[in-house]
Phi, psi and omega in degrees: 000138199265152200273126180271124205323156185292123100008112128277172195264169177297135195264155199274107191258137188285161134272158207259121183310132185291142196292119143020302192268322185291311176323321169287309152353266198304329188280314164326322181271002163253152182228117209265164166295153224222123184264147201283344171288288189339309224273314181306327182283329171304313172315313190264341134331289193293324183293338173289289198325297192300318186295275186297336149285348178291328189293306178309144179293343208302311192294346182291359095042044190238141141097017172107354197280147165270159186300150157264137213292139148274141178315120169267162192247133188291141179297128185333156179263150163257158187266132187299149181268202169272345187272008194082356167271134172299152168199022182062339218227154186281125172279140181283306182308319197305322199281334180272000190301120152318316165299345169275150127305040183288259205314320152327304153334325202230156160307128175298325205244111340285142078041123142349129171253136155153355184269307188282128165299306170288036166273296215277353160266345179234110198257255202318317182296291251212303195295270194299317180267339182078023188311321178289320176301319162271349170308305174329297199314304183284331166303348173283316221285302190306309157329286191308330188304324191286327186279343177282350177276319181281341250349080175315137156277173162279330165305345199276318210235002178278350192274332160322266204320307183276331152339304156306305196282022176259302195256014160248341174303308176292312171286338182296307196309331173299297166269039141279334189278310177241113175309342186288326175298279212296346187300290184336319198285329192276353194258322186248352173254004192292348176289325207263335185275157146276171197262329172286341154324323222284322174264000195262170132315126185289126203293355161301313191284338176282323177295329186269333185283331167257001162257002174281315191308283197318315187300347186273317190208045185215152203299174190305279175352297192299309211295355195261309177305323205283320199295308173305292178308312190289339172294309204258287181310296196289337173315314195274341161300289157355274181278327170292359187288294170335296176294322202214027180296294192305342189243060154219173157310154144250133220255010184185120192324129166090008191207122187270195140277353176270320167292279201317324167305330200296293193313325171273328146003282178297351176253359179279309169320321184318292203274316164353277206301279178341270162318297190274343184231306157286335208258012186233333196269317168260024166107146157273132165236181204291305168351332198293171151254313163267140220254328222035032149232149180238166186217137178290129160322181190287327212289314214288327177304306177301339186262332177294317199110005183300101160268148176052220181308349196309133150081048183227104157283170177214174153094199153309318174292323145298335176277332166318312170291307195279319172308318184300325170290314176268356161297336174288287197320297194306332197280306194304319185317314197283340187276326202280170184243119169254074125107032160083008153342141177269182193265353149314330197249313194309312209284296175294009191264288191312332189289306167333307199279327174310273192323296189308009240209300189299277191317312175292350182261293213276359198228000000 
């Protein structure tokens, strides 16, 4: 008979030292007394704790699903330095670089602050508002008046004009060339610049170069008014632009319907003054073009049937019209951009050609 295996005896079993969790377990059943503050902190515990997991995407977790990915967001771009490396941040050289279109970018008005010295001591004064600088502006307009009241020819004074731009056009080029200059030039002219000057051209040199063209070669009348509008309009374009540009349309990066109304405005006025009070009080001369009468071309009198005076306004009414024109020309002159040209040189050429264009249909 085959022997049948031994029975072990039954093994004797410990318990096993309690788990973590069970400890918590017993301390969790007993529950000691609770105090009415105690119950209120807990309370407003356990609702963050609940609050912030209703919060986690992680709970949004149901049935085995994966969470849906959030959109990452691309990292800032950074701007190359000058050595050729990223570092996140805007290079200060880069920006003064001549070679960039760094100045194109931006509003000519304000101006960068921090290239001038005497910027960063006068913010309102000489940065923001420009006082010394339109203080200039407008004083030309008040000279050519005076010499026109003495009666200066425009033959008289244009060889003036090109005299000045010969030898300050010759000093811009110096200190572009030698830094040692321009630091000088900026230490002592710097109330009169822009910060965009500093690697540009000075903007003196656009102003004497377009008041020579018209006084060179456009009638007494047109080059002495185009002289007038780049003084008083664009000054007034400018600071009304500045003050009350933002709460208008903008009808060109730097150019508001608040600056261009102001110019025309100021260019109506402009032809008043000119027309209606000096050119009557100090003379017509054969040169003018206006006259202070316009006329229908010849073509158009002949197809109405129009003889002699017929179709010739005068008066008040003419001068109206002819204010309303240059108060247009000065505005458009002052809105457009010709190939980034300044508006020192752009605004008296373009006005010129506007009046003449007008006087020569209409004269």
């Amino acid at each position: 008979m085959a022997q049948q295996p031994a029975i072990p005896p039954t093994p004797q079993v410990t318990e096993p030292t309690p788990a973590p969790s069970e400890f918590i377990e017993k301390q969790e059943s007993y529950f000691a007394p609770i105090s009415s503050s105690s119950s209120k902190d807990s309370t407003a515990f356990a609702n963050d704790r609940a609050r912030a997991r209703s919060r986690s995407p992680k709970s949004l977790v149901t049935n085995g699903a994966q969470p849906a990915q959030q959109p990452k967001k691309p990292p800032p771009t950074a701007f190359p330095t000058t050595n050729g490396t990223a570092n996140g941040h805007l290079s200060p050289s880069s920006a003064a670089s001549s070679a960039s279109s760094y100045w194109r970018t931006i509003s000519r008005s304000p101006s960068p602050l921090g290239l001038i010295p005497i910027h960063r001591s006068w913010r309102t004064f000489i940065h923001r508002h420009e006082i010394p600088r339109k203080a200039l502006h407008l004083s030309i307009g008040f000279f050519t008046l005076n010499l026109y009241s003495r009666g200066v020819s425009t033959q008289s004074i244009h060889p003036y004009l090109l005299g000045a731009l010969i030898p300050i056009a010759s000093m811009d080029y110096l200190r572009h060339t030698f830094p040692a200059s321009n630091r000088f030039y900026i230490r002592v002219l710097g109330a009169l610049m822009r910060e965009s000057e500093v690697e540009g051209w000075n903007g003196v040199i656009w102003y004497l170069l377009g008041a020579w063209t018209v006084l060179r070669f456009l009638p007494k009348d047109v080059g002495v008014m185009s002289v007038l509008l780049l003084s008083w309009c664009d000054t007034a374009a400018s600071t009304v632009g500045r003050l009350y540009g933002r709460y208008t349309p903008r009808i060109r990066k730097g150019k508001s319907v608040a600056g261009s109304a102001a110019a025309m405005g100021v260019g109506i006025l402009t032809a008043g003054l000119f027309w209606g009070w000096a050119v009557p009080k100090y003379g017509f001369d054969e040169g003018f073009m206006f006259d202070g009468n316009l006329r229908l071309p010849g073509v158009v009198r002949e197809v109405l049937g129009w003889k002699g005076d017929e179709g010739t306004l005068g008066g008040w009414a003419a001068l109206g019209i002819v204010g309303l024109w240059s108060g247009i020309v000065a505005s458009a002159s002052e809105v457009v951009d010709i190939f980034g040209w300044d508006d020192n040189l752009t605004i008296p050429v373009l006005s010129g050609i506007g009046l003449w264009g007008f006087f020569k249909v209409f004269c």
